[in-house]
Amino acid sequence: MTRRRTHVMATVLTIGASCLLLALLLWPMVALQWRAGLTGVRLLASDAELRSALALTASTATIVTLVTVLLGTPLAWLLARNRIPAPALVNAALELPLLVPHPVVGIALLLAFGRASAAGQALASIGVALTGSRWGIAAAMLVVSAPLYVSAAREAISRVDPRQEMVARTLGDSMSRAVWRVTLPQARRGLLAAGIVMWARAVSEFGAIVILTYNPRVASVLSYDRFTTNGLDGALPVAAVLVLLALVPLALLRGLRAPSSADADANA
Amino acid sequence: MIELHDVVVSAGEFRVGPVSFTVDAGGWTTLTGPAGAGKTTLLEAIAGVRRVDGGRLLLRGRDLTHAAPDERGVGIVYQHGLLFPHLNATGNMTYGTRDSASATALAERFGAAPLAGRSVSTLSGGERQLVALVRALARQPDVLLLDEPFGALDPARRSATGIELQTLQRETGMTVLHVTHDRAEASALGSRHLAMQAGVVNERIETMRRARLVRRAADAEGEYLEVEVDGGLVRVPVQEGDAS
């Protein structure tokens, strides 16, 4: 009887704790949509500033993601195959931007690449200014979100048997060609998911961007600006639109995580 | 010829060697030994799939100890095929060659032609082995490493595939090193037999395993055992640990 009571209590506690956490996560989003979802969608048609902010956010995040895929995939492969010296140091370097407050990332970028720094002056000489420009938005997005891509890409590549690369090499491939023909096709879903996670994180970035570039405004900065200028009622429709748009990468990720025949093949 | 001189290979915590042995050029040599002895690890080291930690590895007289796999001209067939799952059977068989006609001819020769276009996930273990064999042969390697390549085939197909591969080996003069647990298969296909035990590879172990002791004797070169193997008498030098 005592054991049965313990089991029932454990079950109730587990379900209760899970429901509480899910409610804490979901309720603010549901409340936001309930209050301002429809107004937000209508606002998309009439508010040119909102459309411009969304376009700036999405296009910059896309470019930054593509650049990171090009630069980060080789690094992810090196990490996955333990072919990099001091991997602990490299991993720490990748995790650090995720652990520090994002305004701190913005301040560090300002210090390293701002007008007062040597690097900033060099960039200025070729017409690139990190503050108050799209470059600043891109730099902030890259630093806070690229580590997510590299970590997820490393996991995706790790799941491909490294002996397959070596078998491809016995069949005449150079290492880079074996990775291109064997590893990347098998890791493609994981790499795509990594890119989507990174893109979504870049789109939602606020803290690092606002330090470097308040204008032109990305969507997150616009929602903050509307809040400080017009109060809660002014910010709600923009915020609701941002939540709705976040459902797009979420749906893509759900689709990618569904088991496929390719996965079945890989596991066979 | 394949020559290993005090070769040491590591696979994680597992370490094989130092191992020394030679495989005759143009011959079919079998390598037997208990599970976990390191036979597959050795094959991978010869193919360049695994890094050699010590010693020297020579192929065709050239020191290729640290050469990349694509510089060795060695084909390897794994027990489980290790096919590329994102490609179908045809994609696997033609992976290493631009000459798809020769790959098709090999597929027909080894009975893998009906598998063309099939998804790897739908292939049985034996079918995977056939595809892996054709994939390795299509590149026309002059050294072929086989790791239990027929283990998943049914007995009839197993025998036929072995005979066909032996015919091809004689036609091309390819050097074959064949790891197998099947002594009958080793005797039928191999012209020379090596055994691996406790990290040591030599012909003596295999000879003694199949031998019947006739007598222990001595001559000017020292003590020897006279044993009967496959109907013939062979003299084997006495080593420490041999029964008196």
Short mmCIF file of C-alpha atoms in Angstrom, two decimals:
data_model
loop_
_atom_site.label_atom_id
_atom_site.label_comp_id
_atom_site.label_asym_id
_atom_site.label_seq_id
_atom_site.Cartn_x
_atom_site.Cartn_y
_atom_site.Cartn_z
CA MET A 1 0.00 0.00 0.00
CA THR A 2 2.84 2.36 0.94
CA ARG A 3 4.67 1.56 -2.28
CA ARG A 4 1.52 2.18 -4.27
CA ARG A 5 1.01 5.55 -2.54
CA THR A 6 4.63 6.51 -3.27
CA HIS A 7 4.16 5.56 -6.91
CA VAL A 8 0.97 7.65 -7.18
CA MET A 9 2.64 10.63 -5.53
CA ALA A 10 5.65 10.38 -7.82
CA THR A 11 3.37 10.23 -10.86
CA VAL A 12 1.35 13.26 -9.72
CA LEU A 13 4.50 15.24 -8.96
CA THR A 14 6.08 14.38 -12.33
CA ILE A 15 2.97 15.33 -14.30
CA GLY A 16 2.38 18.42 -12.16
CA ALA A 17 5.95 19.69 -12.54
CA SER A 18 5.89 19.09 -16.29
CA CYS A 19 2.57 20.91 -16.73
CA LEU A 20 3.76 23.84 -14.62
CA LEU A 21 6.93 24.29 -16.69
CA LEU A 22 5.06 23.96 -19.98
CA ALA A 23 2.50 26.52 -18.78
CA LEU A 24 5.26 28.95 -17.83
CA LEU A 25 6.80 28.53 -21.28
CA LEU A 26 3.64 28.68 -23.34
CA TRP A 27 1.25 30.97 -21.53
CA PRO A 28 3.03 34.28 -22.33
CA MET A 29 3.09 33.38 -26.02
CA VAL A 30 -0.56 32.32 -26.04
CA ALA A 31 -1.57 35.48 -24.16
CA LEU A 32 0.37 37.58 -26.66
CA GLN A 33 -1.38 36.00 -29.63
CA TRP A 34 -4.77 36.17 -27.94
CA ARG A 35 -4.39 39.86 -27.28
CA ALA A 36 -2.59 41.09 -30.37
CA GLY A 37 -2.10 38.27 -32.91
CA LEU A 38 -4.75 39.45 -35.36
CA THR A 39 -3.77 43.12 -35.03
CA GLY A 40 -0.16 42.13 -35.66
CA VAL A 41 -1.03 40.29 -38.87
CA ARG A 42 -3.04 43.32 -40.07
CA LEU A 43 -0.11 45.53 -39.14
CA LEU A 44 2.07 43.63 -41.61
CA ALA A 45 0.03 45.12 -44.43
CA SER A 46 -0.02 48.70 -43.17
CA ASP A 47 3.23 49.23 -41.23
CA ALA A 48 6.11 49.82 -43.65
CA GLU A 49 8.62 50.22 -40.80
CA LEU A 50 7.72 46.78 -39.48
CA ARG A 51 8.04 45.19 -42.91
CA SER A 52 11.39 46.90 -43.42
CA ALA A 53 12.65 45.71 -40.02
CA LEU A 54 11.52 42.16 -40.74
CA ALA A 55 13.18 42.20 -44.16
CA LEU A 56 16.42 43.56 -42.69
CA THR A 57 16.37 40.96 -39.93
CA ALA A 58 15.59 37.99 -42.16
CA SER A 59 18.00 38.92 -44.95
CA THR A 60 20.90 39.69 -42.60
CA ALA A 61 20.31 36.49 -40.62
CA THR A 62 20.24 34.52 -43.87
CA ILE A 63 23.53 35.99 -45.11
CA VAL A 64 25.16 35.46 -41.71
CA THR A 65 23.92 31.86 -41.64
CA LEU A 66 25.28 31.16 -45.13
CA VAL A 67 28.66 32.65 -44.19
CA THR A 68 28.72 30.55 -41.02
CA VAL A 69 27.85 27.38 -42.94
CA LEU A 70 30.86 28.03 -45.19
CA LEU A 71 33.23 28.85 -42.34
CA GLY A 72 31.77 26.68 -39.61
CA THR A 73 31.27 23.36 -41.37
CA PRO A 74 35.01 22.69 -41.81
CA LEU A 75 35.52 23.59 -38.14
CA ALA A 76 32.67 21.28 -37.12
CA TRP A 77 34.28 18.45 -39.10
CA LEU A 78 37.66 19.06 -37.48
CA LEU A 79 36.03 18.95 -34.05
CA ALA A 80 33.93 15.88 -34.86
CA ARG A 81 36.98 13.96 -36.07
CA ASN A 82 39.30 15.16 -33.30
CA ARG A 83 41.63 16.65 -35.85
CA ILE A 84 42.15 19.96 -34.14
CA PRO A 85 44.80 20.84 -31.58
CA ALA A 86 43.53 21.86 -28.14
CA PRO A 87 39.89 20.89 -28.82
CA ALA A 88 38.90 21.85 -25.27
CA LEU A 89 40.10 25.39 -25.92
CA VAL A 90 38.25 25.58 -29.22
CA ASN A 91 35.07 24.25 -27.64
CA ALA A 92 35.39 26.80 -24.84
CA ALA A 93 35.82 29.57 -27.40
CA LEU A 94 32.63 28.38 -29.07
CA GLU A 95 30.64 28.15 -25.86
CA LEU A 96 31.74 31.46 -24.37
CA PRO A 97 29.47 33.72 -26.51
CA LEU A 98 26.52 31.56 -25.45
CA LEU A 99 27.31 31.96 -21.76
CA VAL A 100 27.99 35.68 -21.43
CA PRO A 101 25.14 38.24 -21.44
CA HIS A 102 24.60 39.32 -25.02
CA PRO A 103 25.04 43.06 -24.35
CA VAL A 104 28.51 42.07 -23.16
CA VAL A 105 29.11 40.48 -26.58
CA GLY A 106 28.07 43.78 -28.16
CA ILE A 107 30.42 45.73 -25.89
CA ALA A 108 33.29 43.33 -26.69
CA LEU A 109 32.62 43.72 -30.43
CA LEU A 110 32.56 47.47 -30.01
CA LEU A 111 35.91 47.32 -28.22
CA ALA A 112 37.48 45.01 -30.80
CA PHE A 113 36.05 46.47 -34.00
CA GLY A 114 34.71 49.92 -33.01
CA ARG A 115 36.02 53.15 -34.50
CA ALA A 116 38.58 53.58 -31.70
CA SER A 117 40.21 50.17 -32.31
CA ALA A 118 42.95 49.42 -34.84
CA ALA A 119 40.77 46.78 -36.49
CA GLY A 120 37.86 49.24 -36.60
CA GLN A 121 40.05 51.87 -38.28
CA ALA A 122 41.26 49.33 -40.80
CA LEU A 123 37.67 48.34 -41.55
CA ALA A 124 36.65 52.01 -41.79
CA SER A 125 39.38 52.57 -44.38
CA ILE A 126 37.58 50.10 -46.65
CA GLY A 127 34.20 51.63 -45.89
CA VAL A 128 33.01 49.16 -43.26
CA ALA A 129 31.65 50.64 -40.04
CA LEU A 130 30.46 48.31 -37.33
CA THR A 131 28.31 50.82 -35.49
CA GLY A 132 25.00 52.04 -36.84
CA SER A 133 25.15 49.80 -39.88
CA ARG A 134 24.11 46.44 -41.24
CA TRP A 135 27.68 45.26 -40.65
CA GLY A 136 27.17 45.70 -36.90
CA ILE A 137 23.93 43.74 -37.01
CA ALA A 138 25.66 40.96 -38.95
CA ALA A 139 28.65 40.84 -36.59
CA ALA A 140 26.42 40.65 -33.52
CA MET A 141 24.23 37.97 -35.08
CA LEU A 142 27.27 35.94 -36.12
CA VAL A 143 29.00 35.95 -32.75
CA VAL A 144 25.93 34.97 -30.74
CA SER A 145 24.54 32.37 -33.13
CA ALA A 146 27.45 30.78 -35.03
CA PRO A 147 28.48 28.67 -32.00
CA LEU A 148 25.04 27.03 -32.11
CA TYR A 149 25.61 26.03 -35.74
CA VAL A 150 29.09 24.67 -35.14
CA SER A 151 28.00 22.63 -32.10
CA ALA A 152 24.99 21.12 -33.87
CA ALA A 153 26.97 20.52 -37.08
CA ARG A 154 29.69 18.77 -35.08
CA GLU A 155 27.06 16.43 -33.61
CA ALA A 156 25.58 15.74 -37.04
CA ILE A 157 28.99 14.93 -38.53
CA SER A 158 29.94 12.79 -35.52
CA ARG A 159 27.01 10.51 -36.29
CA VAL A 160 28.57 9.55 -39.65
CA ASP A 161 30.97 6.61 -39.26
CA PRO A 162 34.46 8.04 -39.92
CA ARG A 163 35.46 4.74 -41.54
CA GLN A 164 33.12 5.62 -44.41
CA GLU A 165 35.34 8.57 -45.24
CA MET A 166 38.35 6.27 -45.16
CA VAL A 167 36.66 3.66 -47.37
CA ALA A 168 35.91 6.46 -49.83
CA ARG A 169 39.59 7.31 -49.72
CA THR A 170 40.54 3.73 -50.58
CA LEU A 171 38.23 4.24 -53.55
CA GLY A 172 40.34 7.16 -54.74
CA ASP A 173 38.89 10.19 -52.98
CA SER A 174 41.02 12.84 -51.33
CA MET A 175 39.91 13.64 -47.79
CA SER A 176 38.02 16.77 -48.81
CA ARG A 177 36.31 14.91 -51.65
CA ALA A 178 35.37 12.03 -49.33
CA VAL A 179 33.84 14.49 -46.87
CA TRP A 180 31.97 16.19 -49.72
CA ARG A 181 30.69 12.96 -51.26
CA VAL A 182 30.14 10.79 -48.20
CA THR A 183 29.98 12.71 -44.92
CA LEU A 184 28.09 15.86 -45.81
CA PRO A 185 25.29 14.08 -47.72
CA GLN A 186 24.70 11.81 -44.74
CA ALA A 187 24.83 14.69 -42.28
CA ARG A 188 22.73 17.00 -44.44
CA ARG A 189 19.57 16.91 -42.30
CA GLY A 190 21.54 17.63 -39.16
CA LEU A 191 23.43 20.43 -40.91
CA LEU A 192 20.20 21.92 -42.21
CA ALA A 193 18.69 21.76 -38.72
CA ALA A 194 21.83 23.42 -37.35
CA GLY A 195 21.46 26.19 -39.93
CA ILE A 196 17.80 26.73 -39.04
CA VAL A 197 18.55 26.88 -35.30
CA MET A 198 21.30 29.36 -36.00
CA TRP A 199 19.09 31.46 -38.27
CA ALA A 200 16.29 31.55 -35.68
CA ARG A 201 18.74 32.56 -32.97
CA ALA A 202 20.18 35.31 -35.18
CA VAL A 203 16.70 36.62 -35.98
CA SER A 204 15.79 36.81 -32.28
CA GLU A 205 19.01 38.54 -31.18
CA PHE A 206 18.59 41.84 -29.37
CA GLY A 207 21.22 42.48 -26.68
CA ALA A 208 24.36 42.48 -28.80
CA ILE A 209 22.72 44.25 -31.75
CA VAL A 210 21.28 47.12 -29.74
CA ILE A 211 24.76 48.00 -28.43
CA LEU A 212 26.19 48.22 -31.94
CA THR A 213 23.29 49.31 -34.13
CA TYR A 214 20.04 50.88 -32.97
CA ASN A 215 19.37 52.18 -36.44
CA PRO A 216 18.65 50.63 -38.93
CA ARG A 217 16.30 48.67 -36.68
CA VAL A 218 15.97 44.94 -36.76
CA ALA A 219 12.65 43.45 -35.64
CA SER A 220 13.71 42.84 -32.03
CA VAL A 221 15.01 46.40 -31.66
CA LEU A 222 11.82 47.74 -33.28
CA SER A 223 9.64 45.88 -30.76
CA TYR A 224 11.74 47.33 -27.93
CA ASP A 225 11.54 50.78 -29.51
CA ARG A 226 7.75 50.54 -29.81
CA PHE A 227 7.56 49.47 -26.17
CA THR A 228 9.65 52.40 -24.91
CA THR A 229 7.87 54.89 -27.18
CA ASN A 230 4.24 53.72 -27.16
CA GLY A 231 4.07 51.44 -24.15
CA LEU A 232 2.78 47.87 -23.97
CA ASP A 233 -0.17 48.39 -26.33
CA GLY A 234 2.14 49.80 -29.01
CA ALA A 235 4.62 46.94 -28.72
CA LEU A 236 2.14 44.08 -28.60
CA PRO A 237 1.28 43.73 -32.33
CA VAL A 238 4.95 43.76 -33.36
CA ALA A 239 5.80 41.23 -30.66
CA ALA A 240 2.92 39.02 -31.77
CA VAL A 241 4.17 39.05 -35.36
CA LEU A 242 7.66 38.04 -34.24
CA VAL A 243 6.27 35.08 -32.29
CA LEU A 244 4.21 33.98 -35.30
CA LEU A 245 7.25 34.18 -37.56
CA ALA A 246 9.26 32.09 -35.09
CA LEU A 247 6.82 29.27 -35.83
CA VAL A 248 8.28 28.97 -39.35
CA PRO A 249 11.75 27.69 -38.29
CA LEU A 250 10.06 25.67 -35.55
CA ALA A 251 7.89 23.88 -38.12
CA LEU A 252 10.91 23.31 -40.38
CA LEU A 253 12.84 21.76 -37.50
CA ARG A 254 9.92 19.50 -36.60
CA GLY A 255 9.84 18.34 -40.22
CA LEU A 256 13.55 17.65 -40.28
CA ARG A 257 13.49 15.70 -37.05
CA ALA A 258 10.83 13.33 -38.33
CA PRO A 259 12.46 9.97 -39.14
CA SER A 260 13.21 9.44 -42.81
CA SER A 261 14.28 6.57 -44.98
CA ALA A 262 17.75 8.13 -45.21
CA ASP A 263 18.08 7.89 -41.44
CA ALA A 264 16.89 4.32 -41.55
CA ASP A 265 19.56 3.62 -44.14
CA ALA A 266 22.21 5.27 -42.05
CA ASN A 267 21.27 3.23 -39.04
CA ALA A 268 20.98 -0.04 -40.90
CA MET B 1 54.01 -7.73 -51.85
CA ILE B 2 52.80 -6.48 -48.47
CA GLU B 3 55.48 -6.20 -45.79
CA LEU B 4 54.87 -5.29 -42.18
CA HIS B 5 57.89 -4.67 -39.98
CA ASP B 6 57.13 -4.28 -36.26
CA VAL B 7 53.92 -2.47 -37.08
CA VAL B 8 51.96 -1.11 -34.13
CA VAL B 9 48.35 0.06 -34.56
CA SER B 10 45.95 1.46 -32.00
CA ALA B 11 42.18 1.45 -32.14
CA GLY B 12 41.12 3.47 -29.11
CA GLU B 13 42.28 1.54 -26.04
CA PHE B 14 43.00 -1.52 -28.20
CA ARG B 15 46.56 -1.92 -29.40
CA VAL B 16 47.93 -4.42 -31.91
CA GLY B 17 51.58 -5.25 -32.42
CA PRO B 18 54.38 -4.98 -32.94
CA VAL B 19 53.53 -7.29 -35.82
CA SER B 20 55.78 -8.44 -38.66
CA PHE B 21 54.81 -10.56 -41.64
CA THR B 22 54.84 -10.55 -45.41
CA VAL B 23 52.20 -11.36 -47.99
CA ASP B 24 53.42 -12.68 -51.34
CA ALA B 25 52.75 -10.57 -54.42
CA GLY B 26 50.07 -12.04 -56.65
CA GLY B 27 49.09 -14.66 -54.12
CA TRP B 28 46.07 -15.33 -51.94
CA THR B 29 47.02 -15.32 -48.30
CA THR B 30 44.57 -16.07 -45.53
CA LEU B 31 44.80 -14.70 -42.00
CA THR B 32 42.97 -16.51 -39.23
CA GLY B 33 42.85 -15.92 -35.52
CA PRO B 34 40.49 -15.60 -32.58
CA ALA B 35 37.94 -12.79 -32.40
CA GLY B 36 39.46 -9.64 -30.97
CA ALA B 37 42.98 -10.57 -32.07
CA GLY B 38 43.22 -7.40 -34.15
CA LYS B 39 42.89 -8.84 -37.66
CA THR B 40 40.52 -6.13 -38.87
CA THR B 41 42.66 -3.43 -37.29
CA LEU B 42 45.67 -4.77 -39.19
CA LEU B 43 43.77 -4.76 -42.48
CA GLU B 44 42.68 -1.18 -41.81
CA ALA B 45 46.29 -0.21 -41.13
CA ILE B 46 47.38 -1.74 -44.45
CA ALA B 47 44.57 0.09 -46.26
CA GLY B 48 45.48 3.34 -44.53
CA VAL B 49 42.12 3.53 -42.80
CA ARG B 50 43.95 3.47 -39.46
CA ARG B 51 47.11 5.31 -38.60
CA VAL B 52 50.22 3.21 -38.00
CA ASP B 53 51.74 4.21 -34.64
CA GLY B 54 55.05 2.42 -35.10
CA GLY B 55 57.07 0.24 -37.46
CA ARG B 56 57.10 0.23 -41.25
CA LEU B 57 54.58 -0.84 -43.84
CA LEU B 58 55.74 -1.54 -47.39
CA LEU B 59 53.52 -2.12 -50.41
CA ARG B 60 55.14 -3.22 -53.68
CA GLY B 61 58.49 -2.45 -52.06
CA ARG B 62 57.57 1.19 -51.31
CA ASP B 63 57.39 2.49 -47.78
CA LEU B 64 53.76 3.62 -47.48
CA THR B 65 53.57 3.59 -43.69
CA HIS B 66 52.05 7.04 -43.50
CA ALA B 67 50.66 7.33 -47.03
CA ALA B 68 47.04 8.37 -47.51
CA PRO B 69 44.59 5.59 -48.43
CA ASP B 70 44.09 7.02 -51.92
CA GLU B 71 47.82 6.71 -52.58
CA ARG B 72 48.04 3.00 -51.76
CA GLY B 73 46.07 1.29 -54.53
CA VAL B 74 44.48 -0.99 -51.95
CA GLY B 75 40.87 -2.12 -51.89
CA ILE B 76 39.14 -3.23 -48.70
CA VAL B 77 35.93 -5.19 -48.22
CA TYR B 78 34.43 -5.15 -44.75
CA GLN B 79 32.43 -7.92 -43.15
CA HIS B 80 29.32 -5.72 -42.99
CA GLY B 81 30.02 -3.98 -46.29
CA LEU B 82 30.19 -0.49 -44.81
CA LEU B 83 28.20 0.73 -47.77
CA PHE B 84 27.37 4.39 -48.23
CA PRO B 85 23.73 4.58 -47.09
CA HIS B 86 22.93 7.76 -49.01
CA LEU B 87 23.69 6.01 -52.31
CA ASN B 88 21.86 3.08 -53.83
CA ALA B 89 23.56 -0.19 -54.77
CA THR B 90 24.60 1.13 -58.19
CA GLY B 91 25.98 4.33 -56.65
CA ASN B 92 28.04 2.22 -54.27
CA MET B 93 29.33 -0.15 -56.92
CA THR B 94 30.45 2.66 -59.23
CA TYR B 95 31.67 4.98 -56.49
CA GLY B 96 35.38 4.58 -57.13
CA THR B 97 35.40 4.35 -60.89
CA ARG B 98 34.41 6.40 -63.91
CA ASP B 99 34.18 3.20 -65.91
CA SER B 100 30.64 2.18 -65.05
CA ALA B 101 30.74 -0.50 -67.76
CA SER B 102 33.47 -2.42 -65.93
CA ALA B 103 31.56 -2.05 -62.66
CA THR B 104 28.47 -3.43 -64.39
CA ALA B 105 30.50 -6.33 -65.79
CA LEU B 106 31.83 -7.11 -62.32
CA ALA B 107 28.33 -6.88 -60.86
CA GLU B 108 27.17 -9.42 -63.43
CA ARG B 109 30.16 -11.65 -62.78
CA PHE B 110 29.51 -11.73 -59.02
CA GLY B 111 25.73 -11.91 -59.22
CA ALA B 112 25.17 -8.37 -57.97
CA ALA B 113 23.58 -7.06 -61.19
CA PRO B 114 19.99 -7.66 -59.99
CA LEU B 115 20.73 -5.38 -57.03
CA ALA B 116 21.28 -2.34 -59.27
CA GLY B 117 19.24 0.65 -58.15
CA ARG B 118 18.18 -0.95 -54.87
CA SER B 119 18.32 1.14 -51.72
CA VAL B 120 21.04 0.00 -49.35
CA SER B 121 18.51 -0.33 -46.53
CA THR B 122 16.63 -3.03 -48.47
CA LEU B 123 19.72 -5.21 -49.04
CA SER B 124 20.37 -8.31 -46.97
CA GLY B 125 23.73 -8.81 -45.29
CA GLY B 126 24.94 -11.06 -48.12
CA GLU B 127 23.78 -8.62 -50.79
CA ARG B 128 25.62 -5.83 -49.03
CA GLN B 129 28.76 -7.94 -49.10
CA LEU B 130 28.43 -8.51 -52.83
CA VAL B 131 27.95 -4.79 -53.48
CA ALA B 132 30.96 -3.98 -51.27
CA LEU B 133 33.05 -6.55 -53.16
CA VAL B 134 32.11 -5.11 -56.55
CA ARG B 135 32.72 -1.58 -55.23
CA ALA B 136 36.26 -2.50 -54.19
CA LEU B 137 37.02 -4.50 -57.36
CA ALA B 138 35.66 -1.84 -59.74
CA ARG B 139 38.65 0.31 -58.91
CA GLN B 140 40.94 -2.53 -60.05
CA PRO B 141 43.20 -2.52 -57.00
CA ASP B 142 46.35 -4.63 -57.16
CA VAL B 143 46.04 -5.35 -53.44
CA LEU B 144 42.69 -6.52 -52.07
CA LEU B 145 42.00 -6.83 -48.35
CA LEU B 146 39.05 -8.99 -47.40
CA ASP B 147 37.58 -8.99 -43.90
CA GLU B 148 35.17 -11.94 -43.66
CA PRO B 149 33.73 -10.86 -47.00
CA PHE B 150 31.48 -13.88 -47.59
CA GLY B 151 30.23 -14.49 -44.03
CA ALA B 152 26.65 -13.39 -44.68
CA LEU B 153 26.24 -15.27 -47.97
CA ASP B 154 24.37 -18.56 -48.18
CA PRO B 155 26.69 -21.60 -48.60
CA ALA B 156 26.13 -22.00 -52.35
CA ARG B 157 26.62 -18.30 -53.11
CA ARG B 158 29.56 -18.20 -50.73
CA SER B 159 31.38 -20.96 -52.53
CA ALA B 160 30.57 -19.58 -55.99
CA THR B 161 31.69 -16.08 -55.05
CA GLY B 162 34.94 -17.36 -53.57
CA ILE B 163 35.73 -19.39 -56.68
CA GLU B 164 34.88 -16.48 -58.99
CA LEU B 165 37.05 -14.12 -56.99
CA GLN B 166 39.88 -16.65 -57.02
CA THR B 167 39.57 -16.86 -60.81
CA LEU B 168 39.67 -13.07 -61.08
CA GLN B 169 42.68 -12.95 -58.76
CA ARG B 170 44.55 -15.42 -60.98
CA GLU B 171 43.59 -13.47 -64.10
CA THR B 172 44.76 -10.15 -62.74
CA GLY B 173 47.63 -11.18 -60.45
CA MET B 174 46.01 -9.23 -57.64
CA THR B 175 47.49 -9.72 -54.15
CA VAL B 176 44.82 -10.84 -51.70
CA LEU B 177 44.96 -10.85 -47.91
CA HIS B 178 41.84 -12.57 -46.63
CA VAL B 179 40.73 -12.59 -43.00
CA THR B 180 38.40 -15.47 -42.28
CA HIS B 181 37.25 -17.66 -39.41
CA ASP B 182 36.33 -20.43 -41.81
CA ARG B 183 39.23 -22.89 -42.08
CA ALA B 184 37.66 -24.75 -44.98
CA GLU B 185 37.28 -21.50 -46.89
CA ALA B 186 40.87 -20.54 -46.04
CA SER B 187 42.16 -23.90 -47.29
CA ALA B 188 40.06 -23.76 -50.46
CA LEU B 189 41.01 -20.22 -51.48
CA GLY B 190 44.38 -19.44 -49.94
CA SER B 191 47.76 -20.53 -51.19
CA ARG B 192 49.42 -19.43 -47.99
CA HIS B 193 48.03 -19.32 -44.48
CA LEU B 194 48.89 -17.01 -41.63
CA ALA B 195 47.51 -17.03 -38.13
CA MET B 196 47.32 -14.31 -35.56
CA GLN B 197 47.53 -15.02 -31.89
CA ALA B 198 48.16 -12.61 -29.03
CA GLY B 199 49.27 -9.92 -31.45
CA VAL B 200 51.71 -12.17 -33.30
CA VAL B 201 51.24 -13.15 -36.93
CA ASN B 202 53.17 -15.97 -38.47
CA GLU B 203 52.94 -18.99 -40.63
CA ARG B 204 54.29 -21.24 -37.89
CA ILE B 205 51.20 -20.78 -35.72
CA GLU B 206 48.92 -21.75 -38.58
CA THR B 207 51.15 -24.66 -39.59
CA MET B 208 51.25 -25.99 -36.03
CA ARG B 209 47.49 -25.60 -35.67
CA ARG B 210 46.88 -27.87 -38.62
CA ALA B 211 49.80 -30.19 -37.91
CA ARG B 212 50.23 -33.63 -36.42
CA LEU B 213 53.52 -34.03 -34.59
CA VAL B 214 55.61 -36.84 -35.99
CA ARG B 215 58.80 -36.40 -33.99
CA ARG B 216 61.10 -33.96 -32.30
CA ALA B 217 64.68 -34.08 -33.51
CA ALA B 218 67.85 -32.04 -33.97
CA ASP B 219 70.37 -31.32 -36.69
CA ALA B 220 73.28 -28.90 -37.17
CA GLU B 221 70.89 -25.90 -37.16
CA GLY B 222 69.25 -26.90 -33.90
CA GLU B 223 66.20 -28.68 -32.63
CA TYR B 224 63.17 -28.99 -34.87
CA LEU B 225 59.74 -30.55 -34.92
CA GLU B 226 58.79 -32.76 -37.80
CA VAL B 227 55.06 -32.40 -38.37
CA GLU B 228 52.62 -33.66 -40.92
CA VAL B 229 50.50 -30.95 -42.59
CA ASP B 230 48.06 -31.61 -45.44
CA GLY B 231 49.68 -34.98 -46.12
CA GLY B 232 53.26 -33.66 -46.28
CA LEU B 233 56.09 -33.59 -43.75
CA VAL B 234 57.29 -30.14 -42.63
CA ARG B 235 60.22 -29.22 -40.39
CA VAL B 236 59.47 -26.43 -37.91
CA PRO B 237 62.18 -24.94 -35.65
CA VAL B 238 61.54 -25.52 -31.95
CA GLN B 239 60.52 -22.42 -30.05
CA GLU B 240 60.23 -21.66 -26.38
CA GLY B 241 56.98 -23.08 -25.08
CA ASP B 242 56.84 -26.05 -27.49
CA ALA B 243 56.03 -29.32 -25.77
CA SER B 244 59.11 -31.52 -25.38
#
